[in-house]
Protein backbone atom coordinates (compact mmCIF):
# COMPACT_ATOMS: atom_id res chain seq x y z
CA UNK A 1 -41.32 25.10 183.78
CA UNK A 2 -40.28 26.62 180.46
CA UNK A 3 -40.73 30.28 179.62
CA UNK A 4 -40.53 32.58 176.62
CA UNK A 5 -36.77 33.10 176.99
CA UNK A 6 -36.21 29.32 176.81
CA UNK A 7 -38.24 29.16 173.61
CA UNK A 8 -36.34 32.07 172.06
CA UNK A 9 -32.99 30.45 172.93
CA UNK A 10 -34.18 27.15 171.48
CA UNK A 11 -35.25 28.81 168.22
CA UNK A 12 -31.95 30.72 167.94
CA UNK A 13 -29.89 27.58 168.56
CA UNK A 14 -31.86 25.04 166.54
CA UNK A 15 -33.63 26.90 163.72
CA UNK A 16 -30.92 26.28 161.09
CA UNK A 17 -30.92 22.54 161.74
CA UNK A 18 -34.71 22.41 161.91
CA UNK A 19 -34.94 24.30 158.61
CA UNK A 20 -32.60 21.79 156.92
CA UNK A 21 -34.72 18.96 158.27
CA UNK A 22 -37.90 20.64 157.02
CA UNK A 23 -36.28 21.15 153.61
CA UNK A 24 -35.30 17.50 153.36
CA UNK A 25 -38.86 16.52 154.19
CA UNK A 26 -40.57 18.75 151.62
CA UNK A 27 -37.74 19.50 149.13
CA UNK A 28 -38.61 23.18 148.70
CA UNK A 29 -37.00 26.03 150.66
CA UNK A 30 -40.10 28.23 150.70
CA UNK A 31 -42.33 25.40 151.86
CA UNK A 32 -39.67 24.36 154.38
CA UNK A 33 -39.66 27.86 155.87
CA UNK A 34 -43.45 27.79 156.11
CA UNK A 35 -43.35 24.30 157.61
CA UNK A 36 -40.79 25.34 160.23
CA UNK A 37 -42.71 28.51 161.10
CA UNK A 38 -45.91 26.51 161.53
CA UNK A 39 -44.14 23.88 163.62
CA UNK A 40 -42.55 26.49 165.88
CA UNK A 41 -45.89 28.25 166.31
CA UNK A 42 -47.45 24.94 167.37
CA UNK A 43 -44.52 24.28 169.71
CA UNK A 44 -44.92 27.73 171.26
CA UNK A 45 -48.47 26.98 172.39
CA UNK A 46 -47.35 23.79 174.12
CA UNK A 47 -43.94 25.04 175.26
CA UNK A 48 -44.71 25.00 178.99
CA UNK A 49 -45.65 21.31 178.75
CA UNK A 50 -42.60 20.24 176.72
CA UNK A 51 -40.02 18.26 178.67
CA UNK A 52 -36.33 18.92 179.12
CA UNK A 53 -35.48 17.83 175.56
CA UNK A 54 -37.84 19.61 173.14
CA UNK A 55 -36.22 18.20 169.97
CA UNK A 56 -38.35 15.05 169.66
CA UNK A 57 -41.49 17.10 170.22
CA UNK A 58 -40.57 19.67 167.57
CA UNK A 59 -39.41 17.00 165.09
CA UNK A 60 -42.71 15.21 165.58
CA UNK A 61 -44.59 18.44 164.87
CA UNK A 62 -42.48 18.90 161.70
CA UNK A 63 -43.12 15.36 160.47
CA UNK A 64 -46.84 15.39 161.29
CA UNK A 65 -47.43 18.84 159.81
CA UNK A 66 -45.57 17.86 156.64
CA UNK A 67 -47.65 14.68 156.36
CA UNK A 68 -50.84 16.70 156.81
CA UNK A 69 -49.80 19.23 154.19
CA UNK A 70 -48.79 16.46 151.80
CA UNK A 71 -52.18 14.79 152.15
CA UNK A 72 -54.00 18.08 151.53
CA UNK A 73 -51.70 19.30 148.75
CA UNK A 74 -53.52 20.48 145.68
CA UNK A 75 -52.58 18.29 142.76
CA UNK A 76 -54.05 20.55 140.11
CA UNK A 77 -50.74 22.02 138.95
CA UNK A 78 -49.66 21.02 135.49
CA UNK A 79 -45.89 20.93 135.02
CA UNK A 80 -44.53 22.31 131.76
CA UNK A 81 -41.17 21.81 130.17
CA UNK A 82 -40.62 25.52 129.58
CA UNK A 83 -41.88 28.31 131.79
CA UNK A 84 -43.81 31.01 129.89
CA UNK A 85 -41.32 33.76 130.71
CA UNK A 86 -38.38 31.58 129.62
CA UNK A 87 -40.10 30.69 126.36
CA UNK A 88 -40.22 34.39 125.48
CA UNK A 89 -36.47 34.78 126.11
CA UNK A 90 -35.46 31.64 124.22
CA UNK A 91 -33.45 28.64 125.43
CA UNK A 92 -31.57 29.33 128.64
CA UNK A 93 -28.88 27.45 130.49
CA UNK A 94 -30.11 24.89 132.99
CA UNK A 95 -30.04 26.64 136.40
CA UNK A 96 -29.76 23.28 138.17
CA UNK A 97 -26.73 22.10 136.20
CA UNK A 98 -24.24 23.31 138.80
CA UNK A 99 -25.89 21.82 141.86
CA UNK A 100 -23.99 18.56 141.56
CA UNK A 101 -23.95 15.71 144.01
CA UNK A 102 -26.12 17.33 146.68
CA UNK A 103 -28.95 17.78 144.22
CA UNK A 104 -28.57 14.15 143.18
CA UNK A 105 -28.83 13.04 146.82
CA UNK A 106 -31.96 15.18 147.25
CA UNK A 107 -33.44 13.58 144.15
CA UNK A 108 -32.65 10.13 145.46
CA UNK A 109 -34.36 10.97 148.76
CA UNK A 110 -37.34 12.39 146.90
CA UNK A 111 -37.84 9.04 145.14
CA UNK A 112 -38.38 7.27 148.47
CA UNK A 113 -41.82 6.97 150.09
CA UNK A 114 -42.52 9.70 152.64
CA UNK A 115 -42.14 7.51 155.76
CA UNK A 116 -38.82 6.03 154.57
CA UNK A 117 -37.54 9.47 153.61
CA UNK A 118 -38.54 10.85 157.02
CA UNK A 119 -36.70 8.01 158.80
CA UNK A 120 -33.50 8.58 156.79
CA UNK A 121 -33.65 12.36 157.19
CA UNK A 122 -34.19 12.13 160.94
CA UNK A 123 -31.53 9.44 161.35
CA UNK A 124 -28.73 10.73 159.13
CA UNK A 125 -29.36 14.47 158.86
CA UNK A 126 -30.91 15.26 162.24
CA UNK A 127 -28.73 12.63 164.01
CA UNK A 128 -31.61 11.27 166.05
CA UNK A 129 -31.39 7.78 167.56
CA UNK A 130 -34.00 5.21 166.56
CA UNK A 131 -35.95 5.62 169.80
CA UNK A 132 -36.39 9.37 169.25
CA UNK A 133 -37.30 8.84 165.59
CA UNK A 134 -39.96 6.37 166.71
CA UNK A 135 -41.28 8.94 169.17
CA UNK A 136 -41.27 11.69 166.54
CA UNK A 137 -43.08 9.57 163.95
CA UNK A 138 -45.41 7.91 166.44
CA UNK A 139 -44.36 4.35 165.63
CA UNK A 140 -42.27 1.58 167.17
CA UNK A 141 -38.48 1.36 167.08
CA UNK A 142 -38.84 -1.82 165.02
CA UNK A 143 -40.84 0.11 162.42
CA UNK A 144 -38.13 2.76 162.26
CA UNK A 145 -35.48 0.10 161.70
CA UNK A 146 -37.51 -1.74 159.07
CA UNK A 147 -38.29 1.51 157.21
CA UNK A 148 -34.60 2.46 157.29
CA UNK A 149 -33.57 -1.00 156.07
CA UNK A 150 -36.10 -0.88 153.22
CA UNK A 151 -35.01 2.60 152.20
CA UNK A 152 -31.33 1.68 152.24
CA UNK A 153 -32.06 -1.51 150.28
CA UNK A 154 -33.81 0.57 147.60
CA UNK A 155 -30.87 2.94 147.47
CA UNK A 156 -28.37 0.07 147.17
CA UNK A 157 -30.04 -1.48 144.11
CA UNK A 158 -30.65 1.81 142.30
CA UNK A 159 -27.54 2.58 140.18
CA UNK A 160 -28.31 6.31 140.09
CA UNK A 161 -28.68 6.38 143.88
CA UNK A 162 -25.43 4.48 144.39
CA UNK A 163 -23.60 6.88 142.10
CA UNK A 164 -25.09 9.94 143.81
CA UNK A 165 -24.32 8.70 147.31
CA UNK A 166 -20.81 7.58 146.37
CA UNK A 167 -19.98 10.95 144.83
CA UNK A 168 -21.42 12.78 147.89
CA UNK A 169 -19.27 10.74 150.28
CA UNK A 170 -16.02 11.59 148.46
């Protein structure tokens, strides 16, 4: 039986990795923090029922909560080329210019469908085996493998993706 001390140890040990996973799912640090906090709150309520390895359970909460938020996301925002406060100051240097290869990889991941992105993030960034990814996403191992294969095939034929991934691996 798990107790509060087990949960606190788990959060201390795994929160950085879980936050990176949440960020790769939603591509925004503020939203990722909110997503992780919500996931950990949900995990807390079920903590006594969680088995010996809580990672698949928490990853599943992350993925499902992100999917729910994505479905409910308000699409009423209108992007503008120049923010109002920047327009008053005049042209400014691009703040994203120095992010380099990691930003390119994030952009490449963002171009993938949500399920394919989740499979790649859980496989390559969270280091989960296919069976655990299937458990987290609530699908079969074959679906995980096919989603990964489709995502990697898309990345292979996209010249920008190939360049971004090649530069990140150097």
